[in-house]
């Protein structure tokens, strides 16, 4: 056995998170760990990585098995996930010394970060080890496709680039077990193809190996949805409501999923009608009051870019971009990882300071012409990776306050909520399946549940423009379906215009007929497509 868990609890310092877990991992097995948001699978994989504890349930007389936890991997386990990428960005922000240096601090580069597991130091200004100059030639670096971004600051990488860098570091660290949590979320088609090939190659090696070999790690895949599962997976462990719901062969699980999908399809129409009716009621009750937030003089031209150029040093992200967003015209932004999609959104939200030197107009005014950031945010609703990172830093905020903060465009809530704001927040929480949970903290939720809450926060004030940067990251099928229904309904109201970034074609909404498609390193670097 590589891992043996008999009648153990998963717990942190204060409480039990999963009880009576039984599971074994043997040579010749490649496991998928799955389950809905909040089901308990993240607790399980964090326990495998030593971030939580497996504690033998000595006092339980129900199970006939002797309580036991053993693992040949011990502390040589590495998790690559959306959460670990967010934690890395948080760390880089804390290390930022731009104000002290009186110039921009680019922070650690991909090369420096990867070399930390190859004899390098994490201290600022520390010399790189000799191996740093040879990274481009290493098969792990090529496999993860990070050769061209090694000398870019971590803070300037896209979400997909950050995760590929984390994966590369993990492979070079010599870890014995690598856990990939939702690895395909937010990756473009080419990156998905490369990752699938990588996964299948690694799995074939581990299936044929009888012992743990430090030259390549064993891999466990963790995903919210049973979707795009690599062919090498032959075992499935599913969690539901904090318990193991399925443990066995992939083929058997596929039969279970097929029956479940047939049942869900029958219920979906009825649930959709109830969901949209409830949403319409909430909107009707709140629209009159939230209309006071807006400037009635906002023109039909909501956003315009004229010959916009953005880059860092020799790296050009946007070149001569001409683009306009008009009221009621919903846009899909697409292109490979690192092509500039997030940069465009950050120019709009004010998170990229290069906006002030470019000819960019928001809601009729050129940026830098005397408007405040609050003038901009008043008309925007935002769901993004950056916002998610910001909210993780104030994770003790309760869910009701997170939703209400959408009215105030703040990270956290620093004003006394009105009766209207409280009742509206509760209505939105109930709509999304969080009824009765309004006083749970944001940090206590799974990553996918956190993302669902941030979408509600963005939608609560019926913004002029709703910015959606991979909004369905980490969502299970249930939340994903609800959120897509919600976004479609918001688009149909005529009061909110959508700007949507996604790599998943199944998440494109019917209303998104206008497409800004980015083509890095080409001239021109973009194409505007209008579908019928």
Coordinates of C-alpha atoms in Angstrom, one line a residue:
X1 CA 0.0 0.0 0.0
X2 CA 1.2 3.5 -0.8
X3 CA -1.4 5.1 1.4
X4 CA -3.7 3.4 4.0
X5 CA -6.5 5.2 5.9
X6 CA -8.6 3.1 8.1
X7 CA -11.4 4.8 10.2
X8 CA -9.6 8.1 10.6
X9 CA -11.0 11.7 11.0
X10 CA -9.6 14.7 9.2
X11 CA -9.3 17.6 11.5
X12 CA -7.6 20.9 12.2
X13 CA -6.6 22.2 15.6
X14 CA -10.2 23.0 16.7
X15 CA -12.6 20.6 15.1
X16 CA -13.3 17.5 13.0
X17 CA -13.8 18.3 9.3
X18 CA -14.3 14.7 7.9
X19 CA -15.2 11.7 10.0
X20 CA -14.5 7.9 9.5
X21 CA -12.5 8.1 6.3
X22 CA -11.5 4.8 4.8
X23 CA -9.2 4.7 1.7
X24 CA -6.2 3.0 0.2
X25 CA -3.9 3.8 -2.7
X26 CA -2.0 1.0 -4.3
X27 CA 0.6 0.8 -7.1
X28 CA -1.1 0.6 -10.5
X29 CA -3.9 3.0 -9.4
X30 CA -4.5 6.6 -10.7
X31 CA -7.1 8.4 -8.6
X32 CA -9.5 11.2 -9.3
X33 CA -10.9 12.9 -6.1
X34 CA -14.1 14.7 -6.9
X35 CA -17.2 16.2 -5.4
X36 CA -19.4 19.3 -5.3
X37 CA -18.2 22.6 -3.7
X38 CA -18.1 22.2 0.0
X39 CA -18.3 18.4 -0.2
X40 CA -15.1 17.8 1.8
X41 CA -12.6 16.8 -1.0
X42 CA -10.4 19.8 -0.4
X43 CA -10.1 18.8 3.3
X44 CA -9.1 15.3 2.1
X45 CA -6.3 16.5 -0.3
X46 CA -5.0 19.0 2.3
X47 CA -4.7 16.2 4.8
X48 CA -2.8 14.1 2.3
X49 CA -0.4 17.1 1.9
X50 CA 0.0 17.4 5.7
X51 CA -1.9 20.8 5.9
X52 CA -4.6 19.0 8.0
X53 CA -4.3 15.9 10.1
X54 CA -5.5 12.3 9.7
X55 CA -6.3 11.3 13.3
X56 CA -7.2 7.6 14.1
X57 CA -10.7 7.4 15.5
X58 CA -9.7 5.4 18.5
X59 CA -13.1 5.8 20.3
X60 CA -15.3 4.7 17.5
X61 CA -16.6 1.2 18.2
X62 CA -18.8 1.1 15.0
X63 CA -16.1 0.2 12.5
X64 CA -14.5 -3.2 12.8
X65 CA -11.2 -1.9 11.3
X66 CA -8.3 -0.9 13.4
X67 CA -7.8 2.9 13.1
X68 CA -4.7 3.6 11.1
X69 CA -3.0 6.1 8.8
X70 CA 0.2 5.4 6.9
X71 CA 1.7 7.0 3.8
X72 CA 5.0 6.3 2.0
X73 CA 4.9 9.9 0.7
X74 CA 5.2 11.4 4.3
X75 CA 5.9 15.1 3.9
X76 CA 6.9 14.9 0.2
X77 CA 3.6 16.1 -1.2
X78 CA 3.0 19.2 -3.4
X79 CA -0.5 20.7 -4.3
X80 CA -0.9 22.8 -7.4
X81 CA -4.3 24.6 -7.2
X82 CA -6.1 27.8 -7.7
X83 CA -5.7 28.4 -3.9
X84 CA -1.9 27.8 -4.0
X85 CA -1.7 30.3 -6.9
X86 CA -3.7 32.8 -5.0
X87 CA -1.5 32.3 -1.9
X88 CA 1.6 33.0 -4.1
X89 CA 0.2 36.2 -5.3
X90 CA -0.7 37.3 -1.7
X91 CA 2.9 36.5 -0.8
X92 CA 4.3 38.6 -3.6
X93 CA 2.1 41.6 -2.6
X94 CA 3.4 41.4 1.0
X95 CA 7.0 41.4 -0.4
X96 CA 6.4 44.4 -2.6
X97 CA 8.8 47.2 -1.7
X98 CA 8.0 49.6 -4.5
X99 CA 7.3 52.5 -2.1
X100 CA 10.6 52.0 -0.2
X101 CA 12.6 51.7 -3.4
X102 CA 10.9 54.7 -5.0
X103 CA 10.6 52.6 -8.2
X104 CA 8.6 49.6 -9.4
X105 CA 9.6 46.4 -7.6
X106 CA 8.9 43.5 -10.0
X107 CA 9.3 41.0 -7.2
X108 CA 10.5 37.4 -7.8
X109 CA 10.8 36.2 -11.4
X110 CA 9.7 32.8 -12.5
X111 CA 13.3 31.8 -12.7
X112 CA 14.0 32.9 -9.1
X113 CA 10.9 31.2 -7.7
X114 CA 11.6 27.9 -9.4
X115 CA 15.3 27.9 -8.4
X116 CA 14.3 28.1 -4.7
X117 CA 13.8 24.3 -4.8
X118 CA 17.1 23.9 -6.7
X119 CA 19.5 25.4 -4.1
X120 CA 18.5 29.0 -4.5
X121 CA 17.3 31.4 -1.8
X122 CA 14.0 33.2 -1.4
X123 CA 15.7 36.3 0.1
X124 CA 15.5 39.5 -2.0
X125 CA 18.7 40.1 -4.0
X126 CA 20.1 36.7 -3.3
X127 CA 22.3 35.3 -6.1
X128 CA 20.8 32.6 -8.3
X129 CA 22.4 29.1 -8.2
X130 CA 24.4 27.9 -11.2
X131 CA 21.6 25.7 -12.5
X132 CA 19.5 28.9 -13.1
X133 CA 21.2 29.5 -16.5
X134 CA 20.2 26.0 -17.7
X135 CA 16.5 26.0 -16.8
X136 CA 15.4 26.5 -20.4
X137 CA 17.0 23.2 -21.4
X138 CA 15.4 21.2 -18.7
X139 CA 12.6 18.8 -19.8
X140 CA 10.3 19.8 -16.8
X141 CA 10.5 23.5 -17.9
X142 CA 9.7 22.6 -21.5
X143 CA 6.9 20.2 -20.4
X144 CA 5.2 23.0 -18.5
X145 CA 5.8 25.6 -21.3
X146 CA 7.4 28.3 -19.1
X147 CA 10.6 28.9 -21.0
X148 CA 9.5 32.3 -22.3
X149 CA 8.2 33.6 -19.0
X150 CA 11.1 32.6 -16.7
X151 CA 12.3 36.2 -16.4
X152 CA 8.9 37.8 -15.9
X153 CA 7.8 38.9 -12.4
X154 CA 5.3 36.5 -10.8
X155 CA 2.9 39.5 -10.4
X156 CA 2.9 40.1 -14.1
X157 CA 1.9 36.5 -15.0
X158 CA -1.6 35.4 -16.0
X159 CA -3.5 32.9 -13.9
X160 CA -2.6 30.1 -16.2
X161 CA 1.1 31.1 -16.3
X162 CA 1.3 31.3 -12.5
X163 CA -0.1 27.7 -12.3
X164 CA 2.3 26.4 -14.9
X165 CA 5.1 27.9 -13.0
X166 CA 3.9 26.3 -9.8
X167 CA 3.7 22.9 -11.6
X168 CA 7.2 23.3 -13.0
X169 CA 8.6 24.1 -9.5
X170 CA 6.7 21.1 -8.1
X171 CA 8.2 18.7 -10.7
X172 CA 11.7 20.0 -10.0
X173 CA 11.3 19.8 -6.2
X174 CA 11.6 16.0 -6.1
X175 CA 8.3 15.6 -4.4
X176 CA 6.9 12.0 -4.3
X177 CA 3.2 12.9 -4.6
X178 CA 1.8 15.7 -6.8
X179 CA -1.9 16.7 -6.3
X180 CA -3.4 18.7 -9.2
X181 CA -6.5 20.5 -8.1
X182 CA -8.8 21.7 -10.9
X183 CA -5.7 22.0 -13.2
X184 CA -7.6 22.8 -16.4
X185 CA -9.6 25.8 -15.1
X186 CA -8.7 28.9 -17.0
X187 CA -6.3 27.3 -19.4
X188 CA -6.5 27.9 -23.1
X189 CA -7.0 25.0 -25.6
X190 CA -3.2 24.6 -26.3
X191 CA -2.4 24.6 -22.5
X192 CA -5.1 22.1 -21.8
X193 CA -3.7 19.8 -24.6
X194 CA -0.2 20.1 -23.2
X195 CA -1.4 19.4 -19.6
X196 CA -3.5 16.4 -20.7
X197 CA -0.5 14.9 -22.5
X198 CA 1.7 15.6 -19.5
X199 CA -0.8 14.0 -17.2
X200 CA -1.2 10.8 -19.3
X201 CA 2.5 10.5 -19.7
X202 CA 3.1 10.7 -15.9
X203 CA 0.2 8.4 -15.2
X204 CA 1.5 5.7 -17.5
X205 CA 4.9 5.9 -15.7
X206 CA 3.2 5.5 -12.3
X207 CA 0.9 2.7 -13.4
X208 CA 3.9 0.7 -14.5
X209 CA 6.1 1.4 -11.5
X210 CA 5.8 -0.9 -8.5
X211 CA 7.7 1.4 -6.1
X212 CA 7.8 5.1 -5.4
X213 CA 10.6 6.7 -7.5
X214 CA 11.9 10.2 -6.6
X215 CA 12.7 10.9 -10.3
X216 CA 8.9 11.5 -11.0
X217 CA 6.0 11.9 -8.7
X218 CA 2.8 9.9 -8.4
X219 CA -0.2 12.1 -9.3
X220 CA -3.7 12.5 -7.9
X221 CA -6.2 14.6 -9.8
X222 CA -8.8 16.6 -7.9
X223 CA -11.7 18.2 -9.8
X224 CA -15.1 19.8 -9.0
X225 CA -16.7 18.3 -12.2
X226 CA -16.4 14.9 -13.9
X227 CA -15.4 16.7 -17.1
X228 CA -12.4 16.3 -19.4
X229 CA -10.9 13.5 -17.2
X230 CA -7.6 12.1 -18.6
X231 CA -7.9 8.6 -20.0
X232 CA -5.2 7.4 -17.5
X233 CA -7.5 7.8 -14.5
X234 CA -8.8 4.4 -13.4
X235 CA -10.1 5.0 -9.8
X236 CA -12.6 7.6 -8.5
X237 CA -13.1 8.9 -4.9
X238 CA -16.2 11.1 -4.5
X239 CA -17.1 13.2 -1.5
X240 CA -20.6 14.4 -0.7
X241 CA -21.7 16.4 2.4
X242 CA -18.4 15.6 4.2
X243 CA -18.5 11.9 3.6
X244 CA -17.2 9.4 1.0
X245 CA -20.1 8.8 -1.4
X246 CA -18.3 6.6 -4.0
X247 CA -14.9 4.8 -4.0
X248 CA -14.1 2.4 -6.8
X249 CA -13.5 1.8 -10.5
X250 CA -13.8 4.6 -13.1
X251 CA -16.1 2.5 -15.3
X252 CA -18.5 2.0 -12.4
X253 CA -18.5 5.7 -11.5
X254 CA -19.2 6.6 -15.1
X255 CA -22.4 4.6 -14.9
X256 CA -23.4 6.3 -11.7
X257 CA -22.7 9.8 -13.3
X258 CA -24.8 8.9 -16.4
X259 CA -27.8 7.9 -14.3
X260 CA -27.4 11.1 -12.2
X261 CA -27.2 13.3 -15.2
X262 CA -30.4 11.8 -16.6
X263 CA -32.1 12.5 -13.3
X264 CA -30.7 16.1 -13.1
X265 CA -31.8 16.9 -16.7
X266 CA -35.4 16.1 -15.7
X267 CA -35.2 18.5 -12.8
X268 CA -33.3 21.3 -14.5
X269 CA -36.2 22.9 -16.4
X270 CA -38.4 23.2 -13.3
X271 CA -35.5 24.5 -11.1
X272 CA -34.5 27.0 -13.8
X273 CA -38.0 28.4 -13.9
X274 CA -38.2 28.7 -10.1
X275 CA -34.7 30.3 -10.0
X276 CA -35.4 32.9 -12.7
X277 CA -38.8 33.8 -11.1
X278 CA -37.1 34.4 -7.7
X279 CA -34.3 36.4 -9.4
X280 CA -36.8 38.5 -11.2
X281 CA -38.6 39.3 -7.9
X282 CA -35.3 40.3 -6.2
X283 CA -34.4 42.6 -9.2
X284 CA -37.8 44.3 -9.2
X285 CA -37.6 45.0 -5.5
X286 CA -34.1 46.4 -5.6
X287 CA -33.7 48.1 -9.0
X288 CA -35.6 51.3 -7.9
X289 CA -33.3 51.7 -4.9
X290 CA -30.0 50.9 -6.6
X291 CA -30.8 53.3 -9.4
X292 CA -29.8 56.1 -7.1
X293 CA -26.2 54.8 -7.2
X294 CA -25.7 55.7 -10.8
X295 CA -24.8 58.9 -12.7
X296 CA -27.8 59.3 -15.1
X297 CA -25.6 61.2 -17.6
X298 CA -23.5 58.1 -18.6
X299 CA -23.5 57.9 -22.4
X300 CA -24.1 54.9 -24.6
X301 CA -20.4 54.6 -25.1
X302 CA -19.4 52.9 -21.9
X303 CA -15.7 52.1 -22.6
X304 CA -13.4 53.1 -25.4
X305 CA -9.7 52.3 -26.2
X306 CA -7.9 54.3 -28.9
X307 CA -4.5 53.1 -30.0
X308 CA -3.7 51.6 -26.6
X309 CA -0.2 50.2 -26.0
X310 CA 0.7 48.3 -22.8
X311 CA 3.8 46.3 -21.9
X312 CA 6.8 45.9 -19.5
X313 CA 10.3 46.5 -20.8
X314 CA 10.6 44.6 -24.1
X315 CA 7.4 42.6 -23.5
X316 CA 4.5 44.1 -25.4
X317 CA 1.0 42.9 -24.2
X318 CA -1.3 45.3 -26.1
X319 CA -0.4 47.0 -29.4
X320 CA -2.5 49.7 -31.0
X321 CA -5.8 48.4 -29.6
X322 CA -8.9 50.2 -30.8
X323 CA -12.1 48.9 -29.1
X324 CA -15.4 50.3 -27.9
X325 CA -18.1 48.9 -25.6
X326 CA -21.6 50.3 -26.0
X327 CA -24.5 50.0 -23.7
X328 CA -26.3 46.6 -24.0
X329 CA -23.6 45.1 -26.3
X330 CA -22.2 42.1 -24.5
X331 CA -18.6 41.1 -25.2
X332 CA -16.7 37.9 -25.0
X333 CA -12.9 38.3 -24.6
X334 CA -10.8 35.3 -25.7
X335 CA -7.2 34.4 -26.5
X336 CA -4.4 32.2 -25.2
X337 CA -3.1 32.5 -21.7
X338 CA -0.9 35.6 -21.4
X339 CA -2.4 37.3 -24.4
X340 CA -3.6 40.4 -22.5
X341 CA -7.2 39.6 -21.5
X342 CA -6.7 40.3 -17.9
X343 CA -4.6 43.4 -18.7
X344 CA -7.5 44.9 -20.6
X345 CA -9.8 44.3 -17.6
X346 CA -7.3 45.8 -15.2
X347 CA -7.0 48.9 -17.4
X348 CA -10.8 49.3 -17.0
X349 CA -10.9 48.7 -13.2
X350 CA -7.8 50.9 -12.5
X351 CA -5.6 48.0 -11.3
X352 CA -3.1 48.8 -14.0
X353 CA -1.4 52.2 -13.7
X354 CA -0.5 52.4 -17.4
X355 CA -4.2 53.4 -18.0
X356 CA -3.3 57.0 -17.2
X357 CA -0.9 57.4 -20.1
X358 CA -3.2 55.8 -22.7
X359 CA -6.3 57.2 -24.5
X360 CA -8.9 55.2 -22.5
X361 CA -12.4 56.6 -21.8
X362 CA -14.8 55.1 -19.2
X363 CA -18.4 56.3 -19.0
X364 CA -17.7 59.3 -21.2
X365 CA -14.5 60.6 -19.3
X366 CA -10.9 60.0 -20.2
X367 CA -9.0 58.3 -17.3
X368 CA -6.9 60.7 -15.5
X369 CA -9.1 63.7 -16.2
X370 CA -10.1 64.3 -12.5
X371 CA -12.4 61.4 -11.8
X372 CA -11.9 59.3 -8.7
X373 CA -11.6 55.5 -8.5
X374 CA -15.0 55.6 -6.8
X375 CA -16.5 57.3 -9.8
X376 CA -15.4 54.4 -11.8
X377 CA -16.2 51.6 -9.4
X378 CA -19.7 53.0 -8.9
X379 CA -20.6 51.8 -12.4
X380 CA -18.7 48.5 -12.3
X381 CA -19.3 45.0 -10.9
X382 CA -16.2 42.8 -10.9
X383 CA -15.5 39.1 -10.6
X384 CA -11.8 38.3 -11.0
X385 CA -8.9 36.4 -9.8
X386 CA -7.4 39.6 -8.3
X387 CA -10.6 40.4 -6.4
X388 CA -10.6 36.8 -5.1
X389 CA -7.0 37.2 -3.8
X390 CA -8.0 40.5 -2.1
X391 CA -11.0 39.0 -0.4
X392 CA -9.0 36.0 0.9
X393 CA -6.9 38.6 2.8
X394 CA -10.0 39.7 4.8
X395 CA -11.4 36.1 5.0
X396 CA -13.0 36.7 8.4
X397 CA -15.8 38.8 6.8
X398 CA -19.2 37.0 7.0
X399 CA -21.1 36.2 3.8
X400 CA -23.8 38.8 4.4
X401 CA -21.2 41.5 4.7
X402 CA -19.4 40.3 1.6
X403 CA -22.6 40.7 -0.5
X404 CA -23.4 44.1 1.1
X405 CA -19.9 45.3 0.3
X406 CA -20.9 45.2 -3.4
X407 CA -23.0 48.2 -2.8
X408 CA -20.0 50.1 -1.4
X409 CA -17.3 48.8 -3.8
X410 CA -15.2 47.9 -0.8
X411 CA -13.1 44.8 0.2
X412 CA -14.9 44.0 3.5
X413 CA -17.7 46.1 5.0
X414 CA -16.8 49.2 7.0
X415 CA -20.2 50.9 7.2
X416 CA -23.4 50.0 9.0
X417 CA -25.7 48.1 6.7
X418 CA -29.2 49.4 6.0
X419 CA -32.3 47.2 6.4
X420 CA -32.6 47.2 2.6
X421 CA -29.0 46.0 2.1
X422 CA -29.4 43.2 4.7
X423 CA -32.7 41.9 3.2
X424 CA -31.3 42.1 -0.3
X425 CA -28.1 40.2 0.7
X426 CA -30.2 37.5 2.4
X427 CA -32.4 37.2 -0.7
X428 CA -29.3 36.7 -3.0
X429 CA -27.8 34.2 -0.6
X430 CA -31.0 32.2 -0.5
X431 CA -31.2 32.3 -4.4
X432 CA -27.7 30.8 -4.6
X433 CA -28.3 28.0 -2.0
X434 CA -26.7 29.8 1.0
X435 CA -29.9 30.3 3.0
X436 CA -29.1 30.3 6.7
X437 CA -25.4 30.7 6.2
X438 CA -25.2 34.5 6.1
X439 CA -22.9 34.6 9.3
X440 CA -20.4 32.0 8.1
X441 CA -17.0 33.5 7.3
X442 CA -15.7 33.8 3.7
X443 CA -12.5 31.9 4.6
X444 CA -14.5 28.9 5.9
X445 CA -15.9 28.2 2.4
X446 CA -14.3 26.1 -0.3
X447 CA -12.7 28.0 -3.2
X448 CA -15.7 27.3 -5.5
X449 CA -18.2 28.6 -2.9
X450 CA -16.1 31.7 -2.4
X451 CA -16.2 32.4 -6.1
X452 CA -20.0 32.0 -6.1
X453 CA -20.3 34.5 -3.3
X454 CA -18.1 37.0 -5.2
X455 CA -20.4 36.7 -8.2
X456 CA -23.4 37.6 -6.1
X457 CA -21.5 40.5 -4.6
X458 CA -20.8 41.8 -8.1
X459 CA -24.4 41.5 -9.3
X460 CA -26.2 42.9 -6.2
X461 CA -26.2 46.6 -7.3
X462 CA -27.1 45.9 -11.0
X463 CA -23.9 47.6 -12.3
X464 CA -23.6 49.4 -15.7
X465 CA -20.8 47.0 -16.6
X466 CA -20.2 43.6 -15.1
X467 CA -16.6 42.3 -15.6
X468 CA -16.3 38.6 -15.5
X469 CA -12.8 37.1 -15.6
X470 CA -13.3 33.3 -15.6
X471 CA -16.3 33.6 -13.2
X472 CA -16.9 29.8 -13.1
X473 CA -13.4 28.9 -11.9
X474 CA -13.7 26.2 -9.3
X475 CA -17.5 25.9 -9.5
X476 CA -19.2 22.5 -9.5
X477 CA -22.0 21.7 -12.0
X478 CA -24.7 22.9 -9.6
X479 CA -23.2 26.3 -8.9
X480 CA -22.0 26.7 -12.5
X481 CA -25.5 26.1 -13.9
X482 CA -27.0 28.6 -11.4
X483 CA -24.4 31.2 -12.1
X484 CA -24.8 30.9 -15.9
X485 CA -28.6 31.3 -15.5
X486 CA -28.0 34.3 -13.3
X487 CA -25.6 36.0 -15.8
X488 CA -28.0 35.4 -18.7
X489 CA -30.8 36.9 -16.7
X490 CA -28.7 40.0 -15.8
X491 CA -27.8 40.5 -19.5
X492 CA -31.4 40.3 -20.5
X493 CA -32.5 43.1 -18.1
X494 CA -30.9 45.7 -20.4
X495 CA -29.4 47.6 -17.4
X496 CA -26.0 45.8 -17.3
X497 CA -23.5 45.1 -20.1
X498 CA -21.2 42.1 -19.7
X499 CA -17.5 41.8 -20.4
X500 CA -16.8 38.0 -20.1
X501 CA -13.4 36.2 -20.2
X502 CA -13.6 32.4 -20.4
X503 CA -11.7 29.5 -22.1
X504 CA -14.6 27.1 -21.8
X505 CA -16.9 27.3 -24.8
X506 CA -19.8 25.8 -22.8
X507 CA -19.8 28.9 -20.6
X508 CA -20.3 31.4 -23.4
X509 CA -23.7 33.0 -23.1
X510 CA -26.1 33.3 -26.0
X511 CA -26.1 37.1 -25.7
X512 CA -22.3 37.4 -26.2
X513 CA -22.4 38.1 -29.9
X514 CA -19.4 40.4 -30.0
X515 CA -15.9 38.9 -29.6
X516 CA -12.6 40.6 -29.0
X517 CA -10.1 37.9 -29.9
X518 CA -6.4 38.5 -29.0
X519 CA -3.5 37.2 -31.1
X520 CA -0.2 37.8 -29.3
X521 CA 2.9 38.4 -31.4
X522 CA 0.8 39.0 -34.6
X523 CA 0.0 42.2 -36.4
X524 CA -2.6 43.3 -35.7
X525 CA -2.6 41.6 -32.3
X526 CA -6.4 41.4 -32.1
X527 CA -9.5 40.7 -34.2
X528 CA -13.1 41.9 -33.6
X529 CA -15.8 39.4 -34.6
X530 CA -19.5 40.0 -34.7
X531 CA -21.6 36.8 -34.7
X532 CA -25.1 36.7 -36.0

